[in-house]
Tab-separated table of C-alpha atoms in Angstrom:
chain	number	residue	atom	x	y	z
D	1	UNK	CA	79.598	-33.536	-25.580
D	2	UNK	CA	78.161	-35.782	-28.310
D	3	UNK	CA	74.501	-35.832	-29.325
D	4	UNK	CA	73.779	-39.065	-27.440
D	5	UNK	CA	75.094	-37.626	-24.175
D	6	UNK	CA	73.060	-34.448	-24.713
D	7	UNK	CA	69.889	-36.482	-25.248
D	8	UNK	CA	70.497	-38.445	-22.049
D	9	UNK	CA	70.993	-35.191	-20.141
D	10	UNK	CA	67.782	-33.701	-21.515
D	11	UNK	CA	65.841	-36.853	-20.579
D	12	UNK	CA	67.247	-36.726	-17.043
D	13	UNK	CA	66.147	-33.067	-16.841
D	14	UNK	CA	62.602	-33.931	-17.880
D	15	UNK	CA	62.376	-36.732	-15.322
D	16	UNK	CA	63.474	-34.345	-12.597
D	17	UNK	CA	60.566	-31.920	-13.223
D	18	UNK	CA	57.491	-32.066	-10.924
D	19	UNK	CA	54.290	-33.389	-12.484
D	20	UNK	CA	52.392	-30.622	-14.304
D	21	UNK	CA	48.801	-30.203	-15.428
D	22	UNK	CA	48.367	-31.933	-18.722
D	23	UNK	CA	51.169	-34.465	-18.165
D	24	UNK	CA	49.900	-37.892	-19.327
D	25	UNK	CA	48.488	-39.986	-16.533
D	26	UNK	CA	48.119	-37.136	-14.016
D	27	UNK	CA	44.724	-35.480	-13.478
D	28	UNK	CA	42.336	-33.854	-11.025
D	29	UNK	CA	38.662	-33.780	-12.037
D	30	UNK	CA	36.120	-31.694	-10.116
D	31	UNK	CA	32.441	-32.566	-9.928
D	32	UNK	CA	31.580	-28.945	-10.742
D	33	UNK	CA	33.616	-25.860	-11.625
D	34	UNK	CA	31.152	-23.516	-9.899
D	35	UNK	CA	29.404	-24.108	-6.591
D	36	UNK	CA	26.858	-21.838	-4.904
D	37	UNK	CA	25.855	-22.257	-1.267
D	38	UNK	CA	23.970	-20.424	1.462
D	39	UNK	CA	25.832	-18.750	4.298
D	40	UNK	CA	25.834	-20.675	7.602
D	41	UNK	CA	25.309	-23.928	5.673
D	42	UNK	CA	27.796	-26.710	4.884
D	43	UNK	CA	29.218	-27.326	1.424
D	44	UNK	CA	31.166	-30.231	-0.080
D	45	UNK	CA	33.592	-29.666	-2.957
D	46	UNK	CA	34.405	-32.996	-4.559
D	47	UNK	CA	37.144	-34.225	-6.858
D	48	UNK	CA	38.706	-37.381	-8.208
D	49	UNK	CA	42.377	-37.716	-9.104
D	50	UNK	CA	44.787	-40.152	-10.665
D	51	UNK	CA	48.486	-40.614	-11.311
D	52	UNK	CA	50.653	-43.251	-13.014
D	53	UNK	CA	52.502	-45.946	-11.103
D	54	UNK	CA	55.567	-45.341	-13.278
D	55	UNK	CA	57.665	-42.259	-13.883
D	56	UNK	CA	59.183	-42.081	-17.331
D	57	UNK	CA	58.956	-45.871	-17.771
D	58	UNK	CA	60.746	-46.321	-14.438
D	59	UNK	CA	58.614	-48.329	-11.928
D	60	UNK	CA	57.988	-46.486	-8.688
D	61	UNK	CA	58.445	-49.705	-6.710
D	62	UNK	CA	56.632	-48.233	-3.719
D	63	UNK	CA	54.130	-50.449	-1.946
D	64	UNK	CA	51.701	-49.477	-0.659
D	65	UNK	CA	51.378	-46.187	-2.532
D	66	UNK	CA	50.287	-43.343	-0.223
D	67	UNK	CA	49.409	-39.687	-0.712
D	68	UNK	CA	48.868	-36.478	1.267
D	69	UNK	CA	45.845	-34.318	0.269
D	70	UNK	CA	45.893	-30.540	0.377
D	71	UNK	CA	43.265	-27.931	-0.544
D	72	UNK	CA	44.266	-24.324	-1.050
D	73	UNK	CA	43.160	-20.889	-2.244
D	74	UNK	CA	46.409	-18.956	-1.726
D	75	UNK	CA	49.916	-19.416	-3.052
D	76	UNK	CA	51.307	-20.866	-6.241
D	77	UNK	CA	50.433	-24.400	-7.299
D	78	UNK	CA	53.921	-25.642	-6.385
D	79	UNK	CA	53.953	-23.844	-3.009
D	80	UNK	CA	50.325	-23.556	-1.868
D	81	UNK	CA	49.099	-22.643	1.624
D	82	UNK	CA	47.203	-25.492	3.249
D	83	UNK	CA	43.665	-24.440	4.193
D	84	UNK	CA	43.964	-26.396	7.421
D	85	UNK	CA	46.606	-23.914	8.507
D	86	UNK	CA	44.502	-20.860	7.662
D	87	UNK	CA	43.146	-19.333	10.880
D	88	UNK	CA	40.212	-17.816	8.986
D	89	UNK	CA	38.746	-21.320	8.617
D	90	UNK	CA	39.821	-22.857	11.929
D	91	UNK	CA	37.953	-26.087	12.638
D	92	UNK	CA	35.373	-25.368	9.934
D	93	UNK	CA	37.571	-27.238	7.427
D	94	UNK	CA	37.517	-31.022	6.921
D	95	UNK	CA	39.203	-33.265	4.322
D	96	UNK	CA	37.254	-36.441	3.552
D	97	UNK	CA	39.489	-38.553	1.333
D	98	UNK	CA	39.306	-42.226	0.380
D	99	UNK	CA	42.164	-44.661	0.006
D	100	UNK	CA	43.843	-45.242	-3.335
D	101	UNK	CA	42.831	-47.859	-5.853
D	102	UNK	CA	45.877	-48.902	-7.900
D	103	UNK	CA	46.544	-51.291	-10.730
D	104	UNK	CA	49.679	-51.970	-12.732
D	105	UNK	CA	49.575	-48.633	-14.544
D	106	UNK	CA	47.795	-46.035	-12.355
D	107	UNK	CA	46.288	-45.114	-9.023
D	108	UNK	CA	42.927	-43.435	-8.511
D	109	UNK	CA	41.434	-41.649	-5.515
D	110	UNK	CA	38.665	-39.312	-4.321
D	111	UNK	CA	38.839	-36.345	-1.965
D	112	UNK	CA	36.195	-33.951	-0.635
D	113	UNK	CA	36.692	-30.543	0.945
D	114	UNK	CA	33.951	-29.844	3.487
D	115	UNK	CA	33.449	-26.293	4.808
D	116	UNK	CA	31.018	-25.759	7.680
D	117	UNK	CA	29.261	-22.601	8.862
D	118	UNK	CA	29.897	-20.864	5.560
D	119	UNK	CA	30.639	-17.148	5.501
D	120	UNK	CA	30.458	-14.712	2.611
D	121	UNK	CA	34.233	-14.260	2.776
D	122	UNK	CA	34.593	-17.996	2.004
D	123	UNK	CA	33.721	-17.139	-1.600
D	124	UNK	CA	36.989	-18.195	-3.243
D	125	UNK	CA	38.567	-20.423	-5.868
D	126	UNK	CA	39.501	-23.774	-4.289
D	127	UNK	CA	42.137	-26.116	-5.742
D	128	UNK	CA	43.236	-29.630	-4.806
D	129	UNK	CA	46.847	-30.782	-4.644
D	130	UNK	CA	48.174	-34.207	-3.728
D	131	UNK	CA	51.650	-35.368	-2.846
D	132	UNK	CA	52.491	-39.066	-3.153
D	133	UNK	CA	55.374	-41.088	-1.836
D	134	UNK	CA	56.376	-41.964	-5.399
D	135	UNK	CA	59.178	-40.393	-7.398
D	136	UNK	CA	58.251	-36.799	-8.370
D	137	UNK	CA	54.688	-37.534	-7.274
D	138	UNK	CA	53.148	-34.058	-6.869
D	139	UNK	CA	50.250	-32.527	-8.730
D	140	UNK	CA	47.841	-29.543	-8.467
D	141	UNK	CA	44.445	-29.449	-10.137
D	142	UNK	CA	43.988	-25.996	-11.642
D	143	UNK	CA	41.973	-23.836	-12.257
D	144	UNK	CA	39.898	-25.366	-9.450
D	145	UNK	CA	36.342	-24.725	-8.212
D	146	UNK	CA	34.769	-21.295	-7.655
D	147	UNK	CA	32.583	-21.145	-4.552
D	148	UNK	CA	29.977	-18.381	-4.156
D	149	UNK	CA	28.407	-17.916	-0.729
D	150	UNK	CA	25.219	-15.872	-0.402
D	151	UNK	CA	22.396	-15.290	2.092
D	152	UNK	CA	20.196	-13.572	-0.448
D	153	UNK	CA	16.780	-15.199	-0.500
D	154	UNK	CA	14.254	-12.814	-2.003
D	155	UNK	CA	10.577	-12.461	-2.758
D	156	UNK	CA	9.638	-11.221	-6.220
D	157	UNK	CA	6.305	-10.437	-7.824
D	158	UNK	CA	5.626	-11.936	-11.263
D	159	UNK	CA	3.082	-9.979	-13.278
D	160	UNK	CA	-0.512	-10.771	-12.338
D	161	UNK	CA	-3.899	-9.835	-13.777
D	162	UNK	CA	-5.901	-11.023	-10.758
D	163	UNK	CA	-7.460	-7.941	-9.066
D	164	UNK	CA	-7.991	-9.795	-5.779
D	165	UNK	CA	-4.598	-11.400	-5.209
D	166	UNK	CA	-0.932	-11.321	-6.085
D	167	UNK	CA	1.449	-14.203	-6.706
D	168	UNK	CA	4.753	-14.008	-4.826
D	169	UNK	CA	7.796	-16.017	-5.860
D	170	UNK	CA	10.643	-17.112	-3.573
D	171	UNK	CA	14.089	-17.549	-5.073
D	172	UNK	CA	17.725	-17.653	-4.069
D	173	UNK	CA	20.755	-16.189	-5.801
D	174	UNK	CA	22.019	-19.784	-5.903
D	175	UNK	CA	20.735	-22.141	-8.576
D	176	UNK	CA	21.898	-25.611	-7.535
D	177	UNK	CA	21.193	-28.707	-9.590
D	178	UNK	CA	17.688	-29.877	-8.733
D	179	UNK	CA	16.816	-26.520	-7.162
D	180	UNK	CA	15.808	-25.674	-3.616
D	181	UNK	CA	12.601	-26.330	-1.734
D	182	UNK	CA	11.098	-23.188	-0.187
D	183	UNK	CA	8.928	-22.560	2.869
D	184	UNK	CA	6.597	-19.560	3.303
D	185	UNK	CA	5.855	-17.724	6.556
D	186	UNK	CA	3.006	-15.342	7.443
D	187	UNK	CA	3.580	-13.098	10.464
D	188	UNK	CA	6.505	-15.353	11.358
D	189	UNK	CA	4.474	-18.592	11.323
D	190	UNK	CA	4.905	-21.396	8.780
D	191	UNK	CA	2.221	-21.390	6.088
D	192	UNK	CA	3.119	-23.676	3.187
D	193	UNK	CA	5.850	-25.117	0.980
D	194	UNK	CA	6.546	-24.195	-2.624
D	195	UNK	CA	8.138	-21.591	-4.821
D	196	UNK	CA	4.911	-19.553	-5.138
D	197	UNK	CA	2.454	-18.100	-2.640
D	198	UNK	CA	-0.723	-16.139	-3.369
D	199	UNK	CA	-1.510	-13.214	-1.072
D	200	UNK	CA	-4.789	-11.283	-0.887
D	201	UNK	CA	-4.591	-7.675	-2.005
D	202	UNK	CA	-4.512	-5.227	0.924
D	203	UNK	CA	-3.653	-7.909	3.446
D	204	UNK	CA	-2.307	-6.351	6.656
D	205	UNK	CA	0.014	-9.304	7.282
D	206	UNK	CA	3.727	-9.623	6.499
D	207	UNK	CA	5.317	-12.458	4.555
D	208	UNK	CA	8.732	-14.042	4.101
D	209	UNK	CA	10.253	-17.206	2.666
D	210	UNK	CA	13.327	-19.354	3.232
D	211	UNK	CA	15.099	-22.365	1.803
D	212	UNK	CA	13.825	-25.505	3.518
D	213	UNK	CA	16.123	-26.351	6.393
D	214	UNK	CA	17.405	-22.772	6.680
D	215	UNK	CA	14.501	-20.870	8.211
D	216	UNK	CA	17.005	-18.659	10.035
D	217	UNK	CA	17.944	-17.234	6.616
D	218	UNK	CA	14.563	-15.814	5.724
D	219	UNK	CA	14.018	-13.205	3.072
D	220	UNK	CA	13.256	-9.616	4.105
D	221	UNK	CA	9.613	-9.189	5.102
D	222	UNK	CA	7.209	-7.985	2.429
D	223	UNK	CA	3.983	-6.152	3.258
D	224	UNK	CA	1.482	-3.581	1.978
D	225	UNK	CA	2.060	0.115	2.794
D	226	UNK	CA	1.248	1.269	6.302
D	227	UNK	CA	-0.750	4.500	6.846
D	228	UNK	CA	1.175	7.273	5.036
D	229	UNK	CA	2.123	10.521	6.730
D	230	UNK	CA	2.018	13.936	5.025
D	231	UNK	CA	4.301	16.902	5.688
D	232	UNK	CA	4.208	20.395	4.177
D	233	UNK	CA	7.013	22.805	3.352
D	234	UNK	CA	7.207	25.643	4.145
D	235	UNK	CA	5.076	25.267	7.255
D	236	UNK	CA	2.724	27.979	8.461
D	237	UNK	CA	0.224	30.065	6.524
D	238	UNK	CA	-0.013	29.550	2.784
D	239	UNK	CA	-0.153	32.891	0.998
D	240	UNK	CA	-1.867	33.403	-2.315
D	241	UNK	CA	0.653	33.342	-5.172
D	242	UNK	CA	3.268	31.392	-3.211
D	243	UNK	CA	4.387	27.766	-3.609
D	244	UNK	CA	4.081	24.785	-1.282
D	245	UNK	CA	5.415	21.214	-1.407
D	246	UNK	CA	3.515	18.270	0.068
D	247	UNK	CA	5.536	15.134	0.892
D	248	UNK	CA	4.197	11.637	1.537
D	249	UNK	CA	5.985	8.703	3.154
D	250	UNK	CA	4.991	5.185	4.167
D	251	UNK	CA	6.676	2.079	5.551
D	252	UNK	CA	6.332	-0.583	2.852
D	253	UNK	CA	8.210	-3.444	1.197
D	254	UNK	CA	8.403	-3.462	-1.762
D	255	UNK	CA	8.905	0.299	-1.601
D	256	UNK	CA	5.694	2.232	-2.137
D	257	UNK	CA	4.760	4.389	-5.088
D	258	UNK	CA	2.658	7.464	-4.397
D	259	UNK	CA	-0.339	9.170	-5.986
D	260	UNK	CA	-1.784	12.551	-4.891
D	261	UNK	CA	-5.512	13.184	-5.077
D	262	UNK	CA	-7.542	16.323	-4.370
D	263	UNK	CA	-10.923	15.627	-2.802
D	264	UNK	CA	-14.004	16.095	-4.991
D	265	UNK	CA	-11.940	16.173	-8.189
D	266	UNK	CA	-12.654	13.667	-10.937
D	267	UNK	CA	-9.351	14.122	-12.746
D	268	UNK	CA	-6.578	11.588	-12.176
D	269	UNK	CA	-4.064	12.170	-9.424
D	270	UNK	CA	-0.420	13.120	-9.734
D	271	UNK	CA	2.319	10.542	-9.191
D	272	UNK	CA	5.360	11.039	-7.016
D	273	UNK	CA	6.358	11.158	-3.389
D	274	UNK	CA	6.457	14.967	-3.477
D	275	UNK	CA	3.769	17.242	-4.901
D	276	UNK	CA	4.671	20.887	-5.466
D	277	UNK	CA	1.914	23.452	-6.084
D	278	UNK	CA	3.113	26.761	-7.506
D	279	UNK	CA	1.379	30.143	-7.803
D	280	UNK	CA	-1.369	29.112	-5.418
D	281	UNK	CA	-4.827	30.565	-6.087
D	282	UNK	CA	-8.115	30.301	-4.237
D	283	UNK	CA	-9.217	27.576	-6.679
D	284	UNK	CA	-6.491	25.321	-5.280
D	285	UNK	CA	-7.925	25.527	-1.774
D	286	UNK	CA	-9.049	22.119	-0.442
D	287	UNK	CA	-8.089	18.708	0.952
D	288	UNK	CA	-5.124	16.878	-0.549
D	289	UNK	CA	-4.551	13.170	0.157
D	290	UNK	CA	-1.831	10.772	-0.909
D	291	UNK	CA	-2.128	7.066	-1.590
D	292	UNK	CA	0.834	4.725	-1.043
D	293	UNK	CA	0.661	1.526	-3.064
D	294	UNK	CA	2.811	-1.494	-3.953
D	295	UNK	CA	2.242	-4.992	-5.369
D	296	UNK	CA	0.486	-6.182	-2.203
D	297	UNK	CA	-1.917	-3.302	-1.621
D	298	UNK	CA	-2.490	0.381	-0.898
D	299	UNK	CA	-3.274	2.762	1.957
D	300	UNK	CA	-4.509	6.370	2.010
D	301	UNK	CA	-3.159	9.152	4.198
D	302	UNK	CA	-5.110	11.578	6.321
D	303	UNK	CA	-5.907	14.522	4.059
D	304	UNK	CA	-4.115	17.864	4.421
D	305	UNK	CA	-6.220	21.010	4.077
D	306	UNK	CA	-4.710	23.891	2.138
D	307	UNK	CA	-6.142	27.232	3.318
D	308	UNK	CA	-5.221	30.257	1.228
D	309	UNK	CA	-4.444	33.575	2.930
D	310	UNK	CA	-4.231	36.757	0.835
D	311	UNK	CA	-1.226	39.050	1.266
D	312	UNK	CA	-3.522	41.964	2.415
D	313	UNK	CA	-4.976	39.762	5.145
D	314	UNK	CA	-1.512	38.792	6.184
D	315	UNK	CA	-0.444	42.459	6.260
D	316	UNK	CA	-3.492	43.463	8.333
D	317	UNK	CA	-2.838	40.680	10.814
D	318	UNK	CA	0.797	41.701	11.044
D	319	UNK	CA	-0.084	45.409	11.580
D	320	UNK	CA	-2.654	44.496	14.226
D	321	UNK	CA	-0.151	42.326	16.041
D	322	UNK	CA	2.471	45.099	15.990
D	323	UNK	CA	-0.120	47.613	17.279
D	324	UNK	CA	-1.032	45.419	20.236
D	325	UNK	CA	2.628	44.886	21.006
D	326	UNK	CA	3.359	48.657	20.978
D	327	UNK	CA	0.361	49.428	23.168
D	328	UNK	CA	1.535	46.840	25.700
D	329	UNK	CA	5.025	48.358	25.760
D	330	UNK	CA	3.636	51.892	26.285
D	331	UNK	CA	1.443	50.720	29.139
D	332	UNK	CA	4.393	49.087	30.851
D	333	UNK	CA	6.499	52.256	30.460
D	334	UNK	CA	3.668	54.385	31.855
D	335	UNK	CA	3.271	52.144	34.909
D	336	UNK	CA	7.018	52.158	35.485
D	337	UNK	CA	7.096	55.982	35.439
D	338	UNK	CA	4.133	56.221	37.854
D	339	UNK	CA	5.852	53.792	40.204
D	340	UNK	CA	9.065	55.809	40.083
D	341	UNK	CA	7.194	59.100	40.832
D	342	UNK	CA	5.357	57.471	43.704
D	343	UNK	CA	8.663	56.316	45.148
D	344	UNK	CA	9.913	59.923	45.293
D	345	UNK	CA	6.653	61.016	46.999
D	346	UNK	CA	6.890	58.277	49.606
D	347	UNK	CA	10.398	59.440	50.444
D	348	UNK	CA	8.890	62.764	51.491
D	349	UNK	CA	5.706	61.823	53.286
D	350	UNK	CA	5.209	58.121	53.674
D	351	UNK	CA	4.828	55.168	51.397
D	352	UNK	CA	1.568	55.115	49.355
D	353	UNK	CA	-0.460	52.033	48.662
D	354	UNK	CA	0.433	50.611	45.167
D	355	UNK	CA	-3.259	49.905	44.532
D	356	UNK	CA	-3.983	53.574	45.029
D	357	UNK	CA	-1.375	54.430	42.442
D	358	UNK	CA	-3.094	52.240	39.875
D	359	UNK	CA	-6.474	53.847	40.662
D	360	UNK	CA	-5.222	57.403	39.962
């Protein structure tokens, strides 16, 4: 084979290859490479595309030029799986594609993938592929568009120096161009619009926010701590020299922090949900209260009184209890024996009255 024949063969091989990314005249351009959307909402992923009306200087001679759109997340770019055939999407998928605009050298088009009722599992990388009725007219736009689906709308608390109120901020994990508009709710009822809301310290109400138009996707409720409860371990009498742990808990969001205070003490309290007192002495006797507090407010518990019992008192009480128990047992045994003796006597000369037995 001479060099001219080899060149012709190589050219024929190139013309037989499918169109690849980067080949002159072929392109898919996405409006954005990353898209974030709220679950249960609808999202549009847009792209434009173009391809030449000639293949290797050979006119396609197809009129009118037509194409078949295809969006995919699975499979290779030359053998992708059409989203419309994916049961996970069902009728939530829609292709909105315009007709081609062609001139003597190229054709241009637009196509949108619309996904309704978004789910978190829809978070994927989406790519567009088109197949034309021209010679070797196939092309996939990679790497595609990454979609992130979230339902996370949250309330945060920027630092504040106002002792009477606290600023709350509503924000979403998504940050779309232009941002979202937010609505605020107090006790489930609409209050106002805006990213920020000022709440009075120690308000007993609850608050939430949502992206405008998606009130069903509200943030978790935030509220000041409810009345804390106190438990003690071990339960029962507290003996001098022993240890005891007080625990405090409260329903709150944001989660509460805790401070323990002993009544009639000027010194600062101790922080922590649990407060352990070791080697208890009579000086530690008294009322102990906990305060639950968060950014919105605080609430105090009912105080728990620690009464100290000495070990000698405990021993005396225990001995006294044992003595009473033994005396009761002896009395029962004595009565049983008297009853048994009376039964023998009645077998010989008549049955006696039980009341008489007890009076002897």
